[in-house]
PDB file of C-alpha atoms in Angstrom:
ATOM      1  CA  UNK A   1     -23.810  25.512  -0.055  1.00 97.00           C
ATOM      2  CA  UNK A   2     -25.782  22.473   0.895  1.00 98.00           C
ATOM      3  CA  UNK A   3     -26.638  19.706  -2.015  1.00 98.00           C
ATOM      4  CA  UNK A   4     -28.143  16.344  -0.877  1.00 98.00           C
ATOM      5  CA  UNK A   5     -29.361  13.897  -3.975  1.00 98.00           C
ATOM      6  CA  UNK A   6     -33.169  14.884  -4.692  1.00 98.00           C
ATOM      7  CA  UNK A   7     -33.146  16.223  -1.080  1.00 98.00           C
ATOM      8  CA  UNK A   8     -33.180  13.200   0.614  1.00 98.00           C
ATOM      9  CA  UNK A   9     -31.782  13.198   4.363  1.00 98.00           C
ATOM     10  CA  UNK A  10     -28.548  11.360   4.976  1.00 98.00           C
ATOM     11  CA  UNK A  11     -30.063   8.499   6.720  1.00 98.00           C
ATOM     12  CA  UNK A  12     -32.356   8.184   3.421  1.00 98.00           C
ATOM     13  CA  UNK A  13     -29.343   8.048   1.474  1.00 98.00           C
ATOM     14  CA  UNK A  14     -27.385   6.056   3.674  1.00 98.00           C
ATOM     15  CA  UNK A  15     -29.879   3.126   3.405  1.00 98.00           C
ATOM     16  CA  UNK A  16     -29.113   2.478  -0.313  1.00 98.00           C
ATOM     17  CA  UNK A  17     -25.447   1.753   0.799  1.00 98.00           C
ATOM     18  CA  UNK A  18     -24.586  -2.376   0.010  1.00 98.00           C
ATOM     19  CA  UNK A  19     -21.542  -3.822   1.788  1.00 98.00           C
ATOM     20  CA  UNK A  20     -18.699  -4.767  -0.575  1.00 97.00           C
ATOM     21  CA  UNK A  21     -17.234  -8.397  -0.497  1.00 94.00           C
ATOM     22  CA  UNK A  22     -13.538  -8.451  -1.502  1.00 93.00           C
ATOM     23  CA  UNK A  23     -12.803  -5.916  -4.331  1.00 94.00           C
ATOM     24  CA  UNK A  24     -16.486  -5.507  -5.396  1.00 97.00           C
ATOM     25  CA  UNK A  25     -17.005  -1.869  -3.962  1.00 98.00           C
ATOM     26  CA  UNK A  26     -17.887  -0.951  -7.710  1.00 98.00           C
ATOM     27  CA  UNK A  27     -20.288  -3.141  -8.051  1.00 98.00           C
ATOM     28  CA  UNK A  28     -21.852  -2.003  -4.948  1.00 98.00           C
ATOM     29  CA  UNK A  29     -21.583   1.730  -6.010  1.00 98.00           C
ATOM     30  CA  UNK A  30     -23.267   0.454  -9.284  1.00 98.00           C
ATOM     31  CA  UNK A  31     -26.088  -1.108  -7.365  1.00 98.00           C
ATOM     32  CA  UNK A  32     -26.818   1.965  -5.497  1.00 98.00           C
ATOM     33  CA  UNK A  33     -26.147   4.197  -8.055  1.00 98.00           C
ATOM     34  CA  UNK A  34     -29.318   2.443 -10.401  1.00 98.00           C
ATOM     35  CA  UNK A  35     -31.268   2.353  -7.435  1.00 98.00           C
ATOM     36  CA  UNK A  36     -31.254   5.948  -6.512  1.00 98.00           C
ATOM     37  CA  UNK A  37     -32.222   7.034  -9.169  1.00 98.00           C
ATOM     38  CA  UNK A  38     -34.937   4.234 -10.187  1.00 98.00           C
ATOM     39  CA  UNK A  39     -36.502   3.056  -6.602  1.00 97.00           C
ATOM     40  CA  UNK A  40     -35.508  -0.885  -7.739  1.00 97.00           C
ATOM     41  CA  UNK A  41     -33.479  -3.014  -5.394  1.00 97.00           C
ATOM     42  CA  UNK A  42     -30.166  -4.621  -7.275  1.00 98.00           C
ATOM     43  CA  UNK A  43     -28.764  -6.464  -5.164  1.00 98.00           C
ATOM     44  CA  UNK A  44     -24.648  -6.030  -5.239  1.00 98.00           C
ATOM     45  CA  UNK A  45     -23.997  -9.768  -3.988  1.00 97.00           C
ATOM     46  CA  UNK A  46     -26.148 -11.094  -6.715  1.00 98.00           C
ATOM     47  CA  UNK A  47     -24.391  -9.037  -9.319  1.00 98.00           C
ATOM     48  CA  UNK A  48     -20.782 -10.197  -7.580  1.00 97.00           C
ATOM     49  CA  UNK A  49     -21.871 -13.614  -8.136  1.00 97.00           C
ATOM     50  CA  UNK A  50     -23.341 -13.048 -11.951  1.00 97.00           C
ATOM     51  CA  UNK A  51     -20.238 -11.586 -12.713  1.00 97.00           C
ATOM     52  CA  UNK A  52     -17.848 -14.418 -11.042  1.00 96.00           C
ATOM     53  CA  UNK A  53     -19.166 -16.896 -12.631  1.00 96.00           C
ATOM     54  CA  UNK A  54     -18.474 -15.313 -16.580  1.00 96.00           C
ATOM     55  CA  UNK A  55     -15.375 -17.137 -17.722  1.00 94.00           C
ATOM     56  CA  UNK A  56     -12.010 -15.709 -19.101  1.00 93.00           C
ATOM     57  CA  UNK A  57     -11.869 -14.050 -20.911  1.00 94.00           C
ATOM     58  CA  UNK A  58     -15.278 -12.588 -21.207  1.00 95.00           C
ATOM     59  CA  UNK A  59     -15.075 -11.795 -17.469  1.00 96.00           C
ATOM     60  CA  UNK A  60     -12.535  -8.624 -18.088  1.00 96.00           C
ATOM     61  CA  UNK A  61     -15.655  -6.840 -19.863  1.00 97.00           C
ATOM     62  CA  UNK A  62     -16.461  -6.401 -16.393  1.00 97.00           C
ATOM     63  CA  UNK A  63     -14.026  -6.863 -14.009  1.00 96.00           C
ATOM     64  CA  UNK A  64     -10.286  -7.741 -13.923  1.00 90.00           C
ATOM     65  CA  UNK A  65     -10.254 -11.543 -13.113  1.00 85.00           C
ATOM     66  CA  UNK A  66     -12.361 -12.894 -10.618  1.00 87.00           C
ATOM     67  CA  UNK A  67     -12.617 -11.448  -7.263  1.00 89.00           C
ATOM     68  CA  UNK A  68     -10.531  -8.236  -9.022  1.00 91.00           C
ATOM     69  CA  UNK A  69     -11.504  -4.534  -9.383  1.00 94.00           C
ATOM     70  CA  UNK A  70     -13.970  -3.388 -11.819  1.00 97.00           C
ATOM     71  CA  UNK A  71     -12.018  -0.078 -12.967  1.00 96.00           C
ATOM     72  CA  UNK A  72     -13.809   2.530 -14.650  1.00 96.00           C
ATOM     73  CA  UNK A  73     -14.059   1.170 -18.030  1.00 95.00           C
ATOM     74  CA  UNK A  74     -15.475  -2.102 -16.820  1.00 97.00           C
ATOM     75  CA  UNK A  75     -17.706  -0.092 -14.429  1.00 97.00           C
ATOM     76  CA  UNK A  76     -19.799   1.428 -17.626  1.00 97.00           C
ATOM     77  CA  UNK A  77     -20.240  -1.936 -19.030  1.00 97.00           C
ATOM     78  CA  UNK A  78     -21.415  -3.470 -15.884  1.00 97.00           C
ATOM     79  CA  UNK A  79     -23.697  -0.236 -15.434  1.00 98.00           C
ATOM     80  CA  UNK A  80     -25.640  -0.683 -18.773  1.00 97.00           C
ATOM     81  CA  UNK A  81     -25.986  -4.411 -18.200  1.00 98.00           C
ATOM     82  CA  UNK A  82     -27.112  -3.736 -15.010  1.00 98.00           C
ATOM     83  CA  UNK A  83     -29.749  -1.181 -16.477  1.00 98.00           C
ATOM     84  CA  UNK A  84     -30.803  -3.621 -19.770  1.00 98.00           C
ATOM     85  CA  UNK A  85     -31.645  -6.649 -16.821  1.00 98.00           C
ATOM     86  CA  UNK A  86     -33.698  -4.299 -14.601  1.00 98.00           C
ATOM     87  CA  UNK A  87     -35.359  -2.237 -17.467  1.00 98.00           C
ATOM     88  CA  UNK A  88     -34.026   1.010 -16.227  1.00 98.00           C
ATOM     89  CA  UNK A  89     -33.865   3.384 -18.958  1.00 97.00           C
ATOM     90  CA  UNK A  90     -30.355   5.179 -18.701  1.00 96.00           C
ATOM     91  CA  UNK A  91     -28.504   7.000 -21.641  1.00 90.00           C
ATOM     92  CA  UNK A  92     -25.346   5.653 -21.961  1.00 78.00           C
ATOM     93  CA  UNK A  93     -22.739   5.799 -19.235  1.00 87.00           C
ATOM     94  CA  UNK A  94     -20.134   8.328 -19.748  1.00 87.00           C
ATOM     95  CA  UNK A  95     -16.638   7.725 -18.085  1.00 87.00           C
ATOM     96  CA  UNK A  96     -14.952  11.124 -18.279  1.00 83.00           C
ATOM     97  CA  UNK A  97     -12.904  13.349 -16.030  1.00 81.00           C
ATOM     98  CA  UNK A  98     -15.272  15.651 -14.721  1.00 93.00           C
ATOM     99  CA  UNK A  99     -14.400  18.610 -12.347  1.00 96.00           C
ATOM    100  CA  UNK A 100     -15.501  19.995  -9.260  1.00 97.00           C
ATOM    101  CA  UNK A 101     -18.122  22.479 -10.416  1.00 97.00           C
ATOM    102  CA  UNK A 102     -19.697  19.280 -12.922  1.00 97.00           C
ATOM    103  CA  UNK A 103     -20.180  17.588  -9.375  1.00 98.00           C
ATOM    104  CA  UNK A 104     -22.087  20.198  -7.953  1.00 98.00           C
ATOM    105  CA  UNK A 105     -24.193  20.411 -11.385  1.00 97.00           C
ATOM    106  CA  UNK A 106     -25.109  16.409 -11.270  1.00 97.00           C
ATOM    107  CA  UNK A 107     -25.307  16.543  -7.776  1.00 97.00           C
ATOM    108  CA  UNK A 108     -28.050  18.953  -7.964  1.00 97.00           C
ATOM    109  CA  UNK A 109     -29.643  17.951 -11.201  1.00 96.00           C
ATOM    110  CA  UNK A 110     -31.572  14.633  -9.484  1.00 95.00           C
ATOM    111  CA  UNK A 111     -31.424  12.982 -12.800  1.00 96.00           C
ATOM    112  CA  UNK A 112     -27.417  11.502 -12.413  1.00 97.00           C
ATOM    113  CA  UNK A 113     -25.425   9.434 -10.595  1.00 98.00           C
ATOM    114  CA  UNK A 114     -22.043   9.773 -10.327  1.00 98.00           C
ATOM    115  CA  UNK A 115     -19.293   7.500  -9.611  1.00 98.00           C
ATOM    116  CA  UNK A 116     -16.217   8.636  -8.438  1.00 98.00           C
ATOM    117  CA  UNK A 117     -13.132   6.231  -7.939  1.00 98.00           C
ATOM    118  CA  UNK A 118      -9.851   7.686  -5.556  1.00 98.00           C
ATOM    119  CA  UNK A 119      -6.871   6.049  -5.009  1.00 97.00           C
ATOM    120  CA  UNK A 120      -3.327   6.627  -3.309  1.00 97.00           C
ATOM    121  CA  UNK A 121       0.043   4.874  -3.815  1.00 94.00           C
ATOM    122  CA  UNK A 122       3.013   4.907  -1.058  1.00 91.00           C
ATOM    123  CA  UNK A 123       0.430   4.935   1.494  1.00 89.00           C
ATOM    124  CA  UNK A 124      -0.715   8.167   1.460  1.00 94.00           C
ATOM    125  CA  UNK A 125      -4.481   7.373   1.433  1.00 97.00           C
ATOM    126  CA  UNK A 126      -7.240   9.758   2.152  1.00 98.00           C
ATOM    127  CA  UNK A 127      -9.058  10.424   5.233  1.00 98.00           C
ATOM    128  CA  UNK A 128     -13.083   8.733   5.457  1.00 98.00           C
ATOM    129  CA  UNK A 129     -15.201   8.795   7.816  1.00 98.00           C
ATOM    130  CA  UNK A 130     -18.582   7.739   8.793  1.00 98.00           C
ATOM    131  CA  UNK A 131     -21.401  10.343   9.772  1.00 98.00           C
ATOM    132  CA  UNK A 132     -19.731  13.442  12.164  1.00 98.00           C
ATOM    133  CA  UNK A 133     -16.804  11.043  14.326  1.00 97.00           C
ATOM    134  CA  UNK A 134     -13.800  12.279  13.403  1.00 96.00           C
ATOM    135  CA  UNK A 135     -12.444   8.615  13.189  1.00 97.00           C
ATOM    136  CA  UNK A 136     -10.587   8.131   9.571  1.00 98.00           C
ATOM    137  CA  UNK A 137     -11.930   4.561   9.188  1.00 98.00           C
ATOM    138  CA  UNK A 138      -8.895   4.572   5.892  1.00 96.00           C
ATOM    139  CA  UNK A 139      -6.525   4.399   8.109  1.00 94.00           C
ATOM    140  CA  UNK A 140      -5.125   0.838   7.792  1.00 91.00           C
ATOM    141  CA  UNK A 141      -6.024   0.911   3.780  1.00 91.00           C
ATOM    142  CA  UNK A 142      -3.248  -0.814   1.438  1.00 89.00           C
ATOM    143  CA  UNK A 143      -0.123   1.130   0.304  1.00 91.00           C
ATOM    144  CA  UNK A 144      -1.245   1.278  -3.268  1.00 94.00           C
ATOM    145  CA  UNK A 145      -4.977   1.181  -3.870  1.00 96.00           C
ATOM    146  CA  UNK A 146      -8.347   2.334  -5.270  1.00 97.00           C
ATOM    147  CA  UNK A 147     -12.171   2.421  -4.286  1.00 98.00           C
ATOM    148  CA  UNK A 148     -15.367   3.255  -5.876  1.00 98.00           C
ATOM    149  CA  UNK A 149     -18.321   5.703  -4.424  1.00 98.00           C
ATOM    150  CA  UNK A 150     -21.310   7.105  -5.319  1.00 98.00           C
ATOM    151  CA  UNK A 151     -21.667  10.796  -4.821  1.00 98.00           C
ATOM    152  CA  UNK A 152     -24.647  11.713  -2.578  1.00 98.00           C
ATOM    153  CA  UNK A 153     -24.128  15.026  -0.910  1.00 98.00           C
ATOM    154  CA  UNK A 154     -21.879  18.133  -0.640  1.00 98.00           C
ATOM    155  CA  UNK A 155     -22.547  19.970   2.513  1.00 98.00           C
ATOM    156  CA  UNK A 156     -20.197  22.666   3.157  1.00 98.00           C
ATOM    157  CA  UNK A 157     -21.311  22.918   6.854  1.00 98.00           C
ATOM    158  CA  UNK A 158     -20.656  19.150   7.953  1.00 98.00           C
ATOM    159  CA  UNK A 159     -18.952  19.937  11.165  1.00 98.00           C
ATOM    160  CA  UNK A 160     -17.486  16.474  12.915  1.00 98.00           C
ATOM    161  CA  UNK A 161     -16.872  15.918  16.340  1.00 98.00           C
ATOM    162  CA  UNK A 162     -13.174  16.971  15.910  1.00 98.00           C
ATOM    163  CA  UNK A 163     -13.757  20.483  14.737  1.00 98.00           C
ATOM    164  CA  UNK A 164     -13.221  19.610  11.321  1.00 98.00           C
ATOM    165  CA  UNK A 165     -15.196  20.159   7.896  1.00 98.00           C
ATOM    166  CA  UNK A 166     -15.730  17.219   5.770  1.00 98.00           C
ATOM    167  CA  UNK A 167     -18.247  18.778   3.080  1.00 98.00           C
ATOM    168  CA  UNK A 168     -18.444  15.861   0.486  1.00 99.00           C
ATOM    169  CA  UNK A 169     -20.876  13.054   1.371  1.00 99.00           C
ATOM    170  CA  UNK A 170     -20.640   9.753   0.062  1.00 99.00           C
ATOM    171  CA  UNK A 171     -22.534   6.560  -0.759  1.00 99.00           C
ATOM    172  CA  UNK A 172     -19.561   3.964   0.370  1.00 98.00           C
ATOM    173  CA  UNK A 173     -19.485   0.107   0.602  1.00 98.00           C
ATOM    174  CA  UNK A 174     -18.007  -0.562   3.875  1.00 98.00           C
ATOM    175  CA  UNK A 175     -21.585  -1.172   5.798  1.00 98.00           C
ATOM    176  CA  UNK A 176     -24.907  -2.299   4.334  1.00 98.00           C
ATOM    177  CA  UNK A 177     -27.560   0.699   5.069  1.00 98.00           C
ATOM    178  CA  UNK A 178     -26.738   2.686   8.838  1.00 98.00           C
ATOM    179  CA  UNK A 179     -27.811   5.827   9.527  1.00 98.00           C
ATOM    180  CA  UNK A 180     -24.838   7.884   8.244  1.00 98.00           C
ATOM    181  CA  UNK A 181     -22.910   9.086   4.589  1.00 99.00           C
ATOM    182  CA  UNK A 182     -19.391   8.687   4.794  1.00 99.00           C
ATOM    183  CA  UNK A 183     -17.600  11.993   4.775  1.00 99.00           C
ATOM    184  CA  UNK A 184     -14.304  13.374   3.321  1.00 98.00           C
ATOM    185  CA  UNK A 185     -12.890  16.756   3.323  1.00 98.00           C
ATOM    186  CA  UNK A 186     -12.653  18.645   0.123  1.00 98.00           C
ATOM    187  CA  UNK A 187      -8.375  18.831  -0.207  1.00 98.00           C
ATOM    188  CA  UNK A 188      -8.777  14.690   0.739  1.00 98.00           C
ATOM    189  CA  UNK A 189     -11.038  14.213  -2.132  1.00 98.00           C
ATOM    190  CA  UNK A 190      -9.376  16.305  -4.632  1.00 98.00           C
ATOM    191  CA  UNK A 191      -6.570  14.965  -4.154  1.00 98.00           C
ATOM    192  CA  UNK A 192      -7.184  11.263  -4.296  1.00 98.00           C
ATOM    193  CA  UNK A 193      -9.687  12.065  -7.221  1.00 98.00           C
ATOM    194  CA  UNK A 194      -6.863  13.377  -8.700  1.00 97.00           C
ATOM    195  CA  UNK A 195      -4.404  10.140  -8.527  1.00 97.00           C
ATOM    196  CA  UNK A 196      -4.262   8.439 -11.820  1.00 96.00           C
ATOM    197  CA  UNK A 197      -6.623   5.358 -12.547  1.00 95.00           C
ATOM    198  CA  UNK A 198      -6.232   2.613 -14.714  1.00 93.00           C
ATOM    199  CA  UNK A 199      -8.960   2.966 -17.363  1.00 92.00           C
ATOM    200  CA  UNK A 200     -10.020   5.819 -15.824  1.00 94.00           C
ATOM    201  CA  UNK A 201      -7.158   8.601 -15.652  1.00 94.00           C
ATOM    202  CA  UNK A 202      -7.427  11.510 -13.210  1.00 96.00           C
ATOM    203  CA  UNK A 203     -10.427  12.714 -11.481  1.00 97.00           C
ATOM    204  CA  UNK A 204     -12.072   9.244 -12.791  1.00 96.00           C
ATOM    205  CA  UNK A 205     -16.146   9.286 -12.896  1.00 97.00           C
ATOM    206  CA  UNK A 206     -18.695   7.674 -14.561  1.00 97.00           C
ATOM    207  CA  UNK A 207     -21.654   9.883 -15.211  1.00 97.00           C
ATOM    208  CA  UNK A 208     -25.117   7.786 -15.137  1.00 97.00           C
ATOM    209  CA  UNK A 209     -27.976   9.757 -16.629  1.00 96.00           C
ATOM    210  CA  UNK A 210     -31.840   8.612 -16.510  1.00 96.00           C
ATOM    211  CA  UNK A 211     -33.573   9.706 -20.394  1.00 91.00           C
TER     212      UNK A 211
END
């Protein structure tokens, strides 16, 4: 099986990628999660900066302090604000735990975005990489943590340079555009998917739909 978003190629999809500053790699997953499926250009960094400057405690309607997380709860707030400012017309964000097979359905639909948040605690965090290298660019990650992506493609013949099949393809926030997806293999994303997120529980997502 072989899904890309509205058939795009990966370097089409990799260009919507936004490079995270700090713990903003929601807000960049937002960004390019509005803009994929609208053609507008949010800039992350400007929303990072909107968003830093709301004071206490309004802030924590979309992200936990300044320069904190946005968990999955703040992440549909920020997502319909996001929408109301640009005039995208979006029903209303869902935050659910969806499964593997509702992936593959709004993956292929072209008319959602979804964003999918892992995590890992006692340093047992998943394997990404970028493109076909083999290199797991997680490696050095936090003992406890969490990151945001944007689902983009599920290609169950991405072979990498190491032999091995990574078959989900993601929209990530560690480069600004490049050529490539970054790539996990399906037990790796199950099973950080799986890890329990605050505001978000297991297999936490936030389902973006166009009307």
């Amino acid at each position: 099986m072989r899904i890309f978003f509205r058939n795009l190629d990966e370097t089409s999809l990799a260009a919507f990628q936004q490079a995270q500053i700090g713990n903003s790699c929601a807000i960049s997953a937002a960004s390019a999660a509005l803009n994929l499926l609208s053609g507008k250009e949010i800039q992350a960094e400007g929303w990072r900066n909107r968003v830093d400057s709301i004071p206490f405690p309004d802030v924590l309607r979309y992200r936990s302090l300044k320069g904190g997380p946005t968990m999955p709860a703040q992440q549909i707030n920020l997502v319909e604000w996001m929408a109301f400012v640009h005039q995208i017309r979006i029903q209303q964000a869902h935050r659910g735990s969806l499964r593997k097979p509702d992936l593959f359905h709004e993956l292929s639909s072209g008319n959602s975005a979804v964003l999918l948040t892992i995590g890992w605690w006692m340093g047992r965090a998943p394997e990404i990489v970028n493109g076909s290298s083999g290199r797991n660019l997680n490696q050095n990650a936090t003992w406890i943590g969490y990151h945001t992506m944007l689902l983009a493609a599920y290609d169950e013949g991405h072979l990498c340079d190491d032999g091995i099949i990574r078959p989900w393809g993601l929209i990530n926030s560690w480069q600004t555009g490049g050529l490539y997806l970054y790539w996990m293999q399906d037990h790796e994303l199950m099973r950080s998917w799986g890890v329990y997120t605050p505001g978000g529980g297991v297999r936490a997502s936030v389902l973006i739909k166009l009307l």
